[in-house]
mmCIF file of C-alpha atoms in Angstrom:
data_model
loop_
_atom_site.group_PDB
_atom_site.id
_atom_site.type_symbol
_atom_site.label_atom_id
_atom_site.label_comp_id
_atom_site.label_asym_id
_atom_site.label_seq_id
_atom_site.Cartn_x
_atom_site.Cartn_y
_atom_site.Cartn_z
ATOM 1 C CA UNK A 1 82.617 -30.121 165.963
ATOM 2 C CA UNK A 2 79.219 -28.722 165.008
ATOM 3 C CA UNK A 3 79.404 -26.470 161.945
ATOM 4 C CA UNK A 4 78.689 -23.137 163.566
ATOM 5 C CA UNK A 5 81.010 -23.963 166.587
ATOM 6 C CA UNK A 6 84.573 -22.222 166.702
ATOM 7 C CA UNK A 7 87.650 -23.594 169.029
ATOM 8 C CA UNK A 8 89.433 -21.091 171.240
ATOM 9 C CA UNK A 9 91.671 -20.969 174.137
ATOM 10 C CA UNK A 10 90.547 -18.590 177.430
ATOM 11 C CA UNK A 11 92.193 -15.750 178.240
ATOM 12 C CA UNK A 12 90.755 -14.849 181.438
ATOM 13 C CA UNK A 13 87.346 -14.849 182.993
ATOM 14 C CA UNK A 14 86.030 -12.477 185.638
ATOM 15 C CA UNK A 15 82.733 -12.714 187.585
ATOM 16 C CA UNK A 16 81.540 -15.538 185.727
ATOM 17 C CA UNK A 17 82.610 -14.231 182.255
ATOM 18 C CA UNK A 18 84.965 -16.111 180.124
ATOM 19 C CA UNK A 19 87.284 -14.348 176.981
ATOM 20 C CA UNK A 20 87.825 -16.638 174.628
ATOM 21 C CA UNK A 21 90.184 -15.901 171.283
ATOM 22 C CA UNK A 22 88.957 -17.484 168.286
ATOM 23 C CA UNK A 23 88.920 -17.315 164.651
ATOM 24 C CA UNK A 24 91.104 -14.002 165.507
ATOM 25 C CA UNK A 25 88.195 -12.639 167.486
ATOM 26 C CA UNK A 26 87.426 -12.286 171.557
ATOM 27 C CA UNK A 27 84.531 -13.745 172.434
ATOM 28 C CA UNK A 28 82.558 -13.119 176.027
ATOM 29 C CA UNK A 29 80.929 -16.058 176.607
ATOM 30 C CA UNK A 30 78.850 -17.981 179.461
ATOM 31 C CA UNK A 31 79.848 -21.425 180.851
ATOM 32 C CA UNK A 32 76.820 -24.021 180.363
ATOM 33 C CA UNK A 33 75.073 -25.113 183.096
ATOM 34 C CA UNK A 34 75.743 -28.586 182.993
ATOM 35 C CA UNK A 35 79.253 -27.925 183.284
ATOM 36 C CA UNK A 36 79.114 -26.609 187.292
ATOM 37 C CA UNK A 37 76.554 -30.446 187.794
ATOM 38 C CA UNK A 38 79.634 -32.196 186.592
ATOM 39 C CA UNK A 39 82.200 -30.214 188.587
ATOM 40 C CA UNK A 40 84.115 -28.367 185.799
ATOM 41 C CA UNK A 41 85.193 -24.863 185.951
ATOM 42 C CA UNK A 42 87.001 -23.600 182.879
ATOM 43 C CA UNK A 43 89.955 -21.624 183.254
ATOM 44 C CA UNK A 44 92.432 -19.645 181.780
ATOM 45 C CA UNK A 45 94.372 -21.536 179.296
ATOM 46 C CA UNK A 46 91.875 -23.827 178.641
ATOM 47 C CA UNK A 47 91.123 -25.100 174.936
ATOM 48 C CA UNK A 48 86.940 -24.938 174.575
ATOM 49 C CA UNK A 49 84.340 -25.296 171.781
ATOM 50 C CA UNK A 50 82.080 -22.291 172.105
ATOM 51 C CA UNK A 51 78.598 -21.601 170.274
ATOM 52 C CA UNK A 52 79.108 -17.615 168.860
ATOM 53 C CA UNK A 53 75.286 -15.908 168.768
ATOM 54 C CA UNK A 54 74.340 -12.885 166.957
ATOM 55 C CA UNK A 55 73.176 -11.554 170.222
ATOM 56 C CA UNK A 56 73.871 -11.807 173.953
ATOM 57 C CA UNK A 57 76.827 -13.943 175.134
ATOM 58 C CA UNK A 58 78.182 -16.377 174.012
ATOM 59 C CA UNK A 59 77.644 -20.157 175.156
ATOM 60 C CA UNK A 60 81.061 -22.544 176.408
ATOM 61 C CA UNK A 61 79.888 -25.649 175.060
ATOM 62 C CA UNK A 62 82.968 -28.177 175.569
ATOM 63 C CA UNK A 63 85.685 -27.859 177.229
ATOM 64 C CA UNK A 64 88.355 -29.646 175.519
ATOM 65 C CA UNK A 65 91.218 -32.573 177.843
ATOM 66 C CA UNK A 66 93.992 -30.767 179.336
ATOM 67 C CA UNK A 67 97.394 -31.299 179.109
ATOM 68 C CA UNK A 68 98.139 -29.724 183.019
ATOM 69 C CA UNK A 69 96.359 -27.215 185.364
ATOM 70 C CA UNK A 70 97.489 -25.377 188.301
ATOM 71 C CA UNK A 71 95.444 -24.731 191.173
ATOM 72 C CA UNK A 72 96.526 -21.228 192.333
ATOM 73 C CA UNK A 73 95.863 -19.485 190.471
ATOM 74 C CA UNK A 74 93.890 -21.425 187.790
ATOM 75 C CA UNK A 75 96.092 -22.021 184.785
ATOM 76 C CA UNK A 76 95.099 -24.791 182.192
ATOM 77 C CA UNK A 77 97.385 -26.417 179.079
ATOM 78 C CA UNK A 78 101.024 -24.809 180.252
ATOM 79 C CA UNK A 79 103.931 -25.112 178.229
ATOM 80 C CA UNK A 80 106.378 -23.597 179.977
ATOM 81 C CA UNK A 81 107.113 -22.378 183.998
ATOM 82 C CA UNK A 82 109.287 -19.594 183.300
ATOM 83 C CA UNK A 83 110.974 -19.007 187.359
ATOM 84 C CA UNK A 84 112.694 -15.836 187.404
ATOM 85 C CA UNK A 85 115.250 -15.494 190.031
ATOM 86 C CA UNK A 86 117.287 -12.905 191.365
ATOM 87 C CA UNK A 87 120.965 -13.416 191.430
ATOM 88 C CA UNK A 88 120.926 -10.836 194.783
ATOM 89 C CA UNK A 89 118.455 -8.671 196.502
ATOM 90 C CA UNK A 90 116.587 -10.800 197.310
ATOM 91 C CA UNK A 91 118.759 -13.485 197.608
ATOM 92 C CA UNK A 92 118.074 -16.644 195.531
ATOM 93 C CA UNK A 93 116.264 -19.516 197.820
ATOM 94 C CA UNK A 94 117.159 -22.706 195.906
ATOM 95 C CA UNK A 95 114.048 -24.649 198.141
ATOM 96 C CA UNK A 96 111.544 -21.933 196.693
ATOM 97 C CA UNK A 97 112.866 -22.762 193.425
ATOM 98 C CA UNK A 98 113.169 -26.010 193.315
ATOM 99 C CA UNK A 99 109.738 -26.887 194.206
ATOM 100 C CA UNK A 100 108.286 -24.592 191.430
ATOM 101 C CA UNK A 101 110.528 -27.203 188.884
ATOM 102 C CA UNK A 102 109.235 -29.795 190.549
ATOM 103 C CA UNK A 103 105.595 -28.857 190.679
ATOM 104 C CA UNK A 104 106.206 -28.448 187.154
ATOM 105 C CA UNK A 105 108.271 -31.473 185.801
ATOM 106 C CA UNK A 106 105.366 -33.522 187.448
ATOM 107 C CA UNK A 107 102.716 -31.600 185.454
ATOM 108 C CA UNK A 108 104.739 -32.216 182.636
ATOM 109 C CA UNK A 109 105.200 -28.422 181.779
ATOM 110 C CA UNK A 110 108.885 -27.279 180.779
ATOM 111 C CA UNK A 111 111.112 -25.367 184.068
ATOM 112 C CA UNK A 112 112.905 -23.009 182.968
ATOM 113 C CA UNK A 113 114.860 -20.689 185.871
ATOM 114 C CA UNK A 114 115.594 -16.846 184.302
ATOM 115 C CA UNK A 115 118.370 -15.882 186.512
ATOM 116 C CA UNK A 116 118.077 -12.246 186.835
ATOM 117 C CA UNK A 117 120.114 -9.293 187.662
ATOM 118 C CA UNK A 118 123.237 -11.012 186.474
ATOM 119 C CA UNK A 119 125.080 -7.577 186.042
ATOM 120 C CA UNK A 120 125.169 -7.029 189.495
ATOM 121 C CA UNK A 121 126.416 -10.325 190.618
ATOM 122 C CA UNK A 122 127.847 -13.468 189.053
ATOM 123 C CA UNK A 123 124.769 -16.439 188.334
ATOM 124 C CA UNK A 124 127.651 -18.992 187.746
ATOM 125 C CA UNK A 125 126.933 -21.095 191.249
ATOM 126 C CA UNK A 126 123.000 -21.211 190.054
ATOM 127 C CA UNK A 127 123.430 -21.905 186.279
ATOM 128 C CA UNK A 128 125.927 -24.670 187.062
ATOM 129 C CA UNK A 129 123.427 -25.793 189.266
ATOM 130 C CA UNK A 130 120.424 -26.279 186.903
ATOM 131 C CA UNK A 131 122.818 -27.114 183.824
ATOM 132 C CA UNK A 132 123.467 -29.799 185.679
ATOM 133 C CA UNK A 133 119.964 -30.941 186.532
ATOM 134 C CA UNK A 134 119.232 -30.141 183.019
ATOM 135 C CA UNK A 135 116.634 -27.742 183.648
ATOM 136 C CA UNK A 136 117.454 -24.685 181.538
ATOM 137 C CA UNK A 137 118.812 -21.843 183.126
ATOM 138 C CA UNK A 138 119.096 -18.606 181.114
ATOM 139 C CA UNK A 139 121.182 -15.007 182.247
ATOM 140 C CA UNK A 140 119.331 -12.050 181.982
ATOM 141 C CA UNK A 141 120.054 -8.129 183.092
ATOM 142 C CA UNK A 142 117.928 -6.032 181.959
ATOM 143 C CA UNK A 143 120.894 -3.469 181.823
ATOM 144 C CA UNK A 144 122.542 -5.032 178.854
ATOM 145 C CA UNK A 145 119.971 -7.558 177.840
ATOM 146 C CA UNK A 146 122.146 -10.294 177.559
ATOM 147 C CA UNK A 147 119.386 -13.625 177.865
ATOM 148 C CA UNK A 148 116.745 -11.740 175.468
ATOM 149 C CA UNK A 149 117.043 -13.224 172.605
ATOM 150 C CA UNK A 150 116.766 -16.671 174.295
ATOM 151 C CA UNK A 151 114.012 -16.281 175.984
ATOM 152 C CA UNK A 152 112.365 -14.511 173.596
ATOM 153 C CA UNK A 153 112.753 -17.614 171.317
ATOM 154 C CA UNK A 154 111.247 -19.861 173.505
ATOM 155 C CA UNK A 155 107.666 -18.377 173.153
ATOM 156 C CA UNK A 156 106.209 -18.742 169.910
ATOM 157 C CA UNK A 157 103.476 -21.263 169.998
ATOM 158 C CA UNK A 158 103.352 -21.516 173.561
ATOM 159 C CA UNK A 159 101.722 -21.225 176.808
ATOM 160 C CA UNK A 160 104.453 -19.792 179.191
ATOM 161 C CA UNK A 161 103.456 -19.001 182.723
ATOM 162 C CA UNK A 162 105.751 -16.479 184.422
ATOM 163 C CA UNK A 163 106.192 -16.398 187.883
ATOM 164 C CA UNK A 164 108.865 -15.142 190.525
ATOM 165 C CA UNK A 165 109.090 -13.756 194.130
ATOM 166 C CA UNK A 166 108.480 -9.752 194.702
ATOM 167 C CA UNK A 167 111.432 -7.615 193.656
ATOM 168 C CA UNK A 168 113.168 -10.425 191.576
ATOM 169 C CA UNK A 169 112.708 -8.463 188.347
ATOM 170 C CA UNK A 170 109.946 -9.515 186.345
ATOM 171 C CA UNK A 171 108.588 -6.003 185.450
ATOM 172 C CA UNK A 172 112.558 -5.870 183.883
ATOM 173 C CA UNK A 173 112.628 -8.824 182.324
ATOM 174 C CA UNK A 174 109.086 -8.374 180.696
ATOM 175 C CA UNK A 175 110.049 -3.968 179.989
ATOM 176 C CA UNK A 176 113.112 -5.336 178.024
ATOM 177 C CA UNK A 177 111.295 -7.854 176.034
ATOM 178 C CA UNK A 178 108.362 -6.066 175.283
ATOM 179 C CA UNK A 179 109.396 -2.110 175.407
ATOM 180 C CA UNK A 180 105.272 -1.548 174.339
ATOM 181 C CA UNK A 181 104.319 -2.737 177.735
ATOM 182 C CA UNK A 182 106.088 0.288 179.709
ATOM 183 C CA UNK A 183 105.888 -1.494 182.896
ATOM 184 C CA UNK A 184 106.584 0.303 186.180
ATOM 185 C CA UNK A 185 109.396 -1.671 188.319
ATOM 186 C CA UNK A 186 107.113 -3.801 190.537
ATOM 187 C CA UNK A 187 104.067 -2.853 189.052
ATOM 188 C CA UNK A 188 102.676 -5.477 186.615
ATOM 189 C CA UNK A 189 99.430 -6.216 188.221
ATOM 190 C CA UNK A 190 98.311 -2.763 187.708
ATOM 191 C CA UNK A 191 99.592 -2.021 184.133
ATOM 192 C CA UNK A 192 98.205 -5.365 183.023
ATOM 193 C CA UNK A 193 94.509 -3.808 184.306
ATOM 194 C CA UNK A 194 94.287 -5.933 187.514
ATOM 195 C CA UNK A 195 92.941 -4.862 190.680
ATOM 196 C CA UNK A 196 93.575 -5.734 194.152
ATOM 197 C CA UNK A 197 89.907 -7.896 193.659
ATOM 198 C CA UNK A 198 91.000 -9.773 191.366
ATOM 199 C CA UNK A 199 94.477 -10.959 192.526
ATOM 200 C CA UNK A 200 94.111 -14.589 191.773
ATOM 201 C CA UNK A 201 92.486 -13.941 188.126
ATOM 202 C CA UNK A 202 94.551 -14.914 185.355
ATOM 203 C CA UNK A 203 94.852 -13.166 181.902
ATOM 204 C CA UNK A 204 96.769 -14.556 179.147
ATOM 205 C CA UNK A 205 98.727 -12.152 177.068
ATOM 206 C CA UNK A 206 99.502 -12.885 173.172
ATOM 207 C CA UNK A 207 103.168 -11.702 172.748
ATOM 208 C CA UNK A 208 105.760 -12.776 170.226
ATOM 209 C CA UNK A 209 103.545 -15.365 169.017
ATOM 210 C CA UNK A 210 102.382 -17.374 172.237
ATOM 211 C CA UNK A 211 100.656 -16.182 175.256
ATOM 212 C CA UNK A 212 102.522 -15.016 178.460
ATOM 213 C CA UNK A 213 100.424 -15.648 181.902
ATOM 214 C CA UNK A 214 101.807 -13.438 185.012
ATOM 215 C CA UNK A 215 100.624 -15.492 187.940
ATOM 216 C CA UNK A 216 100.481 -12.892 190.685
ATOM 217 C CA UNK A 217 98.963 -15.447 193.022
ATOM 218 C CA UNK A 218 101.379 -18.323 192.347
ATOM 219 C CA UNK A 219 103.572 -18.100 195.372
ATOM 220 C CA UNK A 220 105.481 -20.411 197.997
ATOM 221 C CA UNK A 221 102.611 -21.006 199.867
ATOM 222 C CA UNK A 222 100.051 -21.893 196.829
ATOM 223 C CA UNK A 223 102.932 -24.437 196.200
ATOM 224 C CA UNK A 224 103.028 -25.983 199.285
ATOM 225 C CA UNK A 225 99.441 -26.304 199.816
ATOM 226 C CA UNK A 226 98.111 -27.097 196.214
ATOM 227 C CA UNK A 227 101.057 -28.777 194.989
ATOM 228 C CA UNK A 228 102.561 -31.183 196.673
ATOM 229 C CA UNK A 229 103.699 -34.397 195.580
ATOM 230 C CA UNK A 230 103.541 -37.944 196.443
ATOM 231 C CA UNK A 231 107.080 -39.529 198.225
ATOM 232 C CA UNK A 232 106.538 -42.041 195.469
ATOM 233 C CA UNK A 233 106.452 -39.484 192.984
ATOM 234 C CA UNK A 234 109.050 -37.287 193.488
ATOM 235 C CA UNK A 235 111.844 -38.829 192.775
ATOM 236 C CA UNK A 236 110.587 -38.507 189.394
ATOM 237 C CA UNK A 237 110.505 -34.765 189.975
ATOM 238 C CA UNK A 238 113.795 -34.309 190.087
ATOM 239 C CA UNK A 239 115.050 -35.156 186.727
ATOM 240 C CA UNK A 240 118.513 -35.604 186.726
ATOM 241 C CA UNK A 241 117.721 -38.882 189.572
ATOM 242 C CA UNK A 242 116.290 -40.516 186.358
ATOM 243 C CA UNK A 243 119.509 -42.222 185.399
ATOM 244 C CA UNK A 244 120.297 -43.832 189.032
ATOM 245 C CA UNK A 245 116.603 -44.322 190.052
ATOM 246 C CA UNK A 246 116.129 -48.843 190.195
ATOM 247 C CA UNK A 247 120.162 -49.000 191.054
ATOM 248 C CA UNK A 248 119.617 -48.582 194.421
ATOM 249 C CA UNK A 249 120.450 -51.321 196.713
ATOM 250 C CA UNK A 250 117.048 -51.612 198.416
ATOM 251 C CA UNK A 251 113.583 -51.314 196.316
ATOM 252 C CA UNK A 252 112.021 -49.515 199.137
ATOM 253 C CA UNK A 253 115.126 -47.293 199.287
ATOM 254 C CA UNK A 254 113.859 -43.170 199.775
ATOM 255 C CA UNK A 255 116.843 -41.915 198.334
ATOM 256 C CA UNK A 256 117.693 -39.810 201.489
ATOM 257 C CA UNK A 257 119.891 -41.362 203.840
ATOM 258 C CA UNK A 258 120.059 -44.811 203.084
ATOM 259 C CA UNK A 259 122.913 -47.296 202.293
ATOM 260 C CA UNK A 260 123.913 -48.183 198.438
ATOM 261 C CA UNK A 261 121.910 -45.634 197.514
ATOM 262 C CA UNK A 262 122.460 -44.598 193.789
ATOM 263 C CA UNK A 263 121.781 -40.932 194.230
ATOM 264 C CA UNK A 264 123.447 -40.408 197.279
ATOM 265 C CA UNK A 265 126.878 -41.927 195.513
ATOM 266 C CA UNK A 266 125.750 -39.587 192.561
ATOM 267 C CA UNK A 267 125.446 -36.661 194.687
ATOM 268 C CA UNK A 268 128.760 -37.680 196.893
ATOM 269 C CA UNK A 269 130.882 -38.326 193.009
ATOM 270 C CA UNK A 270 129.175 -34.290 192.336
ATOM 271 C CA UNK A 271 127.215 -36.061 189.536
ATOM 272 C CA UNK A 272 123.825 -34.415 191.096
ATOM 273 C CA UNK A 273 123.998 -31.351 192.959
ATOM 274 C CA UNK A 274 124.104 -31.336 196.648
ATOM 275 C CA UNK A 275 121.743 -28.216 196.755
ATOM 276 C CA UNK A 276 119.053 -29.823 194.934
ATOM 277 C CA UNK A 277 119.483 -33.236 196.833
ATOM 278 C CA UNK A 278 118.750 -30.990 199.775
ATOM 279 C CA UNK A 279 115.650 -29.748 198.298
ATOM 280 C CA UNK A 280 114.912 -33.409 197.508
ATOM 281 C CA UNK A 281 115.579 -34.238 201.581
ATOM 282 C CA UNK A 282 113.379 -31.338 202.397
ATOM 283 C CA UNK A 283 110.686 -32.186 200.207
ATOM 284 C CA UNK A 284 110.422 -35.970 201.605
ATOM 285 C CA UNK A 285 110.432 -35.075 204.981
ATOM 286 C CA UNK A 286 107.674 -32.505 204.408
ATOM 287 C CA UNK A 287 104.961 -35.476 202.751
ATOM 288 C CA UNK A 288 107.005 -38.541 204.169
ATOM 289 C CA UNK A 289 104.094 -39.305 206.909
ATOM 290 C CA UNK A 290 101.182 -37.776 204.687
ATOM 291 C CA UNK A 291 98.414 -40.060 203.732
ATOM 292 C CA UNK A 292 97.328 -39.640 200.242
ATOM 293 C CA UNK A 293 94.109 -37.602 201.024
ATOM 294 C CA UNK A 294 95.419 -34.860 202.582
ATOM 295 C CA UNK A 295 97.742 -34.132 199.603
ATOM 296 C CA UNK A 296 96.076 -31.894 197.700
ATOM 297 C CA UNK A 297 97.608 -32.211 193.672
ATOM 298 C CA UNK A 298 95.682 -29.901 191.265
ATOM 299 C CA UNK A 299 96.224 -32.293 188.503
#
């Protein structure tokens, strides 16, 4: 690193502007030229070298390997997926869900499903569910904030993205945890200084000692366009297969239908849950025939 040249992390960019925090600072900054020649568009989250200047903007002069990166929106360097679900109204859709954990247990970013509203009816079914997938599963109600304090102690030092259908409670979850924010119920976007314009930007927030992304734009539909996975892959998504997976019978074996199957036996002795085997079965079918170019992976 050159001697006048401070690393930071992007906290949002807009119009061709990039935020970056450094050296306890907010810097606006320009990307460099040669960046767009070799196809690389910083994002959010992103860890960069930048060039600070006594006048005009500053200059992005590296930006630095990343960990992960989501498509839509652009996210770079994730820690965590924090999914919050409601336990009713809407109903929980354990599909929607479990293709968010996958998406993220390939990207190698930490699932973790916030099951909220859990004063107004019983998250047993789902936390048995995910215990048993062992993807953590917390209870939350925003009534009698049972869930806070464990959440709350999984953000220091991280990157946690949070995401979750309309209506499932995030303006809740985030008003209990961080009373300063004064959210309205359903109204993030707009506290958090976005406009309809800029509903696919990202902006990191620095809470309780990490930063907190909402991701407004990631939705079903950003999922099943931008993330898909491989059949070969996503077996490896799901990672409670990972004991069974080379016990099958055949080496070809899909893990859907098939005889000696490991995971089917699994699922059959209640070992794996028959809910997120159907996701699995719903998954396959969905990139079974795909050829590899028309899957489009934002890794």
């Amino acid at each position: 690193m050159m001697k006048d040249q401070l690393k930071g992390i992007i906290i949002k960019s807009i119009g061709g502007f990039y935020y970056v925090e450094a050296a306890d600072a907010v810097y606006e900054c320009k990307a460099r030229g040669s960046f767009r020649q070799k196809g690389i568009k910083p994002v959010a989250g992103d860890r960069v070298l930048i060039s600070p200047q006594e006048s005009g903007y500053c200059s992005i002069d590296k930006v630095l390997e990343r960990r992960n990166c989501i498509v839509r929106p652009p996210l770079a360097n994730i820690d965590t997926l924090m999914i919050v679900v409601s336990t009713c109204s809407p109903q929980p859709n354990t599909l929607i869900i479990d293709k968010m954990t996958a998406a993220a247990v390939v990207k190698g970013i930490e699932p973790v499903v916030v099951l909220s509203k859990s004063d107004l009816s019983s998250p047993d079914e789902l936390k048995k569910t995910y215990d048993l997938a062992g993807i953590r599963a917390i209870e939350f109600s925003s009534v009698d904030g049972r869930g806070s304090d464990e959440i709350l102690s999984l953000l220091p030092g991280k990157v946690t993205a949070l995401t979750g259908n309309s209506g499932v409670g995030k303006s809740s979850l985030l008003n209990t945890l961080f009373p300063e924010l004064s959210l309205d119920t359903g109204d993030i976007s707009k506290k958090l200084g976005r406009g309809r314009h800029t509903t696919r930007s990202v902006e990191l927030y620095k809470l309780s000692g990490g930063y907190i992304a909402d991701t407004p734009g990631f939705s079903t539909l950003d999922i099943e366009r931008y993330e898909m996975i491989e059949k070969e892959k996503l077996p490896d998504a799901f990672p409670e297969f990972e004991e069974y997976l080379g016990l099958c019978r055949f080496t070809s074996c899909s893990h859907t239908c098939e005889k000696g199957c490991a995971i089917l036996a699994a699922v059959e002795e209640g070992k794996i849950s028959r809910s997120r085997h159907d996701s699995y079965k719903a998954m396959y079918e969905e990139v079974k025939d795909l050829k590899k170019w028309q899957q489009k992976d934002g890794a």
